[in-house]
Amino acid sequence: MIKVSDIAKNKVIELMNDDGYDASTDYVRVGVKSGGCSGLSYDLKFDKSQEEGDKVFEDNNIKIIVDKKSFLYLIGTTLEYSGGLNGTGFVFNNPNASRTCGCGESFSL
């Protein structure tokens, strides 16, 4: 399961609306791909449909899709949004990560 903080929820809804998506029917697709300074990096985008094998969650009225391969890396993760001095953007609070990079966009297990 992936959780969504209140601040992240508000930002997701705002960005989905800006990009022509509807948070009540469309999805946030979260995944993991090779790359980044720690070996794996997070991928987040909006999607209107599910693909075969996708895991679907809903938290805080946000629908989230995770592909089967990424699911194991993301169990228990909370999607948050930071607007602080260290930069603005989505932050993945992942309890499975043993090491993260300084920018928070990549991790290793």
XYZ file of C-alpha atoms in Angstrom:
109
model
C 0.000 0.000 0.000
C 1.150 3.519 -0.769
C -0.065 6.395 1.380
C -0.564 10.021 0.322
C -0.067 12.900 2.769
C -2.598 15.746 2.866
C -0.126 18.220 1.346
C 0.761 15.780 -1.463
C -2.945 15.148 -2.103
C -3.619 18.862 -2.593
C -0.635 19.232 -4.930
C -1.581 16.118 -6.941
C -5.117 17.454 -7.457
C -3.772 20.865 -8.509
C -1.264 19.387 -10.980
C -3.751 16.872 -12.377
C -6.222 19.677 -13.061
C -3.479 21.755 -14.717
C -2.606 18.804 -17.006
C -6.205 17.958 -17.946
C -6.650 14.989 -15.610
C -9.442 14.442 -13.096
C -8.297 13.239 -9.663
C -11.673 11.594 -9.041
C -11.336 9.243 -12.051
C -7.684 9.275 -13.186
C -4.590 7.817 -11.546
C -1.159 8.705 -10.252
C 1.249 6.105 -11.656
C 4.209 5.502 -9.354
C 7.126 3.323 -10.375
C 10.771 2.539 -9.889
C 13.382 2.517 -12.642
C 17.132 2.012 -12.859
C 19.156 5.181 -12.552
C 19.922 7.998 -10.224
C 22.956 8.394 -8.006
C 21.858 5.601 -5.640
C 20.923 3.001 -8.260
C 17.121 3.248 -8.437
C 14.933 6.280 -9.014
C 11.268 7.043 -8.563
C 8.959 7.724 -11.482
C 5.674 9.581 -11.033
C 3.195 10.543 -13.754
C -0.529 10.770 -14.364
C -2.479 8.111 -16.247
C -6.059 7.635 -17.408
C -6.013 3.838 -17.503
C -4.645 0.721 -15.853
C -2.459 -1.887 -17.510
C -2.556 -5.625 -16.965
C -0.760 -6.573 -13.750
C -1.037 -3.119 -12.172
C -1.743 -2.869 -8.453
C -4.332 -0.199 -7.648
C -4.600 1.620 -4.330
C -6.587 4.548 -3.061
C -5.485 6.701 -0.157
C -6.690 10.154 0.827
C -9.010 10.101 -2.242
C -6.062 9.712 -4.640
C -6.008 6.663 -6.919
C -2.520 5.191 -7.308
C -1.295 2.621 -9.831
C 1.939 0.675 -9.365
C 3.296 -1.805 -11.898
C 3.979 -5.306 -10.611
C 7.775 -4.934 -10.773
C 7.858 -1.666 -8.809
C 5.364 -2.797 -6.177
C 7.917 -4.728 -4.091
C 10.166 -1.660 -3.838
C 7.322 0.649 -2.810
C 5.385 -1.285 -0.144
C 4.740 1.025 2.802
C 5.888 4.191 1.008
C 4.262 7.545 1.737
C 4.065 10.162 -1.004
C 4.712 13.598 0.441
C 5.255 17.063 -0.989
C 7.962 19.448 0.149
C 8.114 23.142 -0.565
C 11.063 23.888 1.678
C 14.519 25.360 1.255
C 15.976 22.052 0.019
C 13.782 22.202 -3.070
C 10.200 21.836 -4.101
C 8.623 18.596 -5.237
C 7.277 15.208 -4.361
C 9.190 13.171 -1.795
C 8.951 9.409 -1.361
C 9.226 8.309 2.263
C 10.235 4.698 1.604
C 10.879 2.410 4.606
C 12.478 -0.177 2.273
C 15.304 2.143 1.179
C 18.596 1.494 2.929
C 20.264 4.510 1.328
C 18.937 7.608 -0.426
C 20.725 10.331 -2.302
C 20.874 13.942 -1.171
C 18.157 15.045 -3.585
C 15.754 12.319 -2.410
C 14.962 11.182 -5.948
C 16.913 7.937 -5.900
C 17.552 5.103 -3.470
C 19.019 1.645 -2.995
C 17.915 -1.366 -0.996
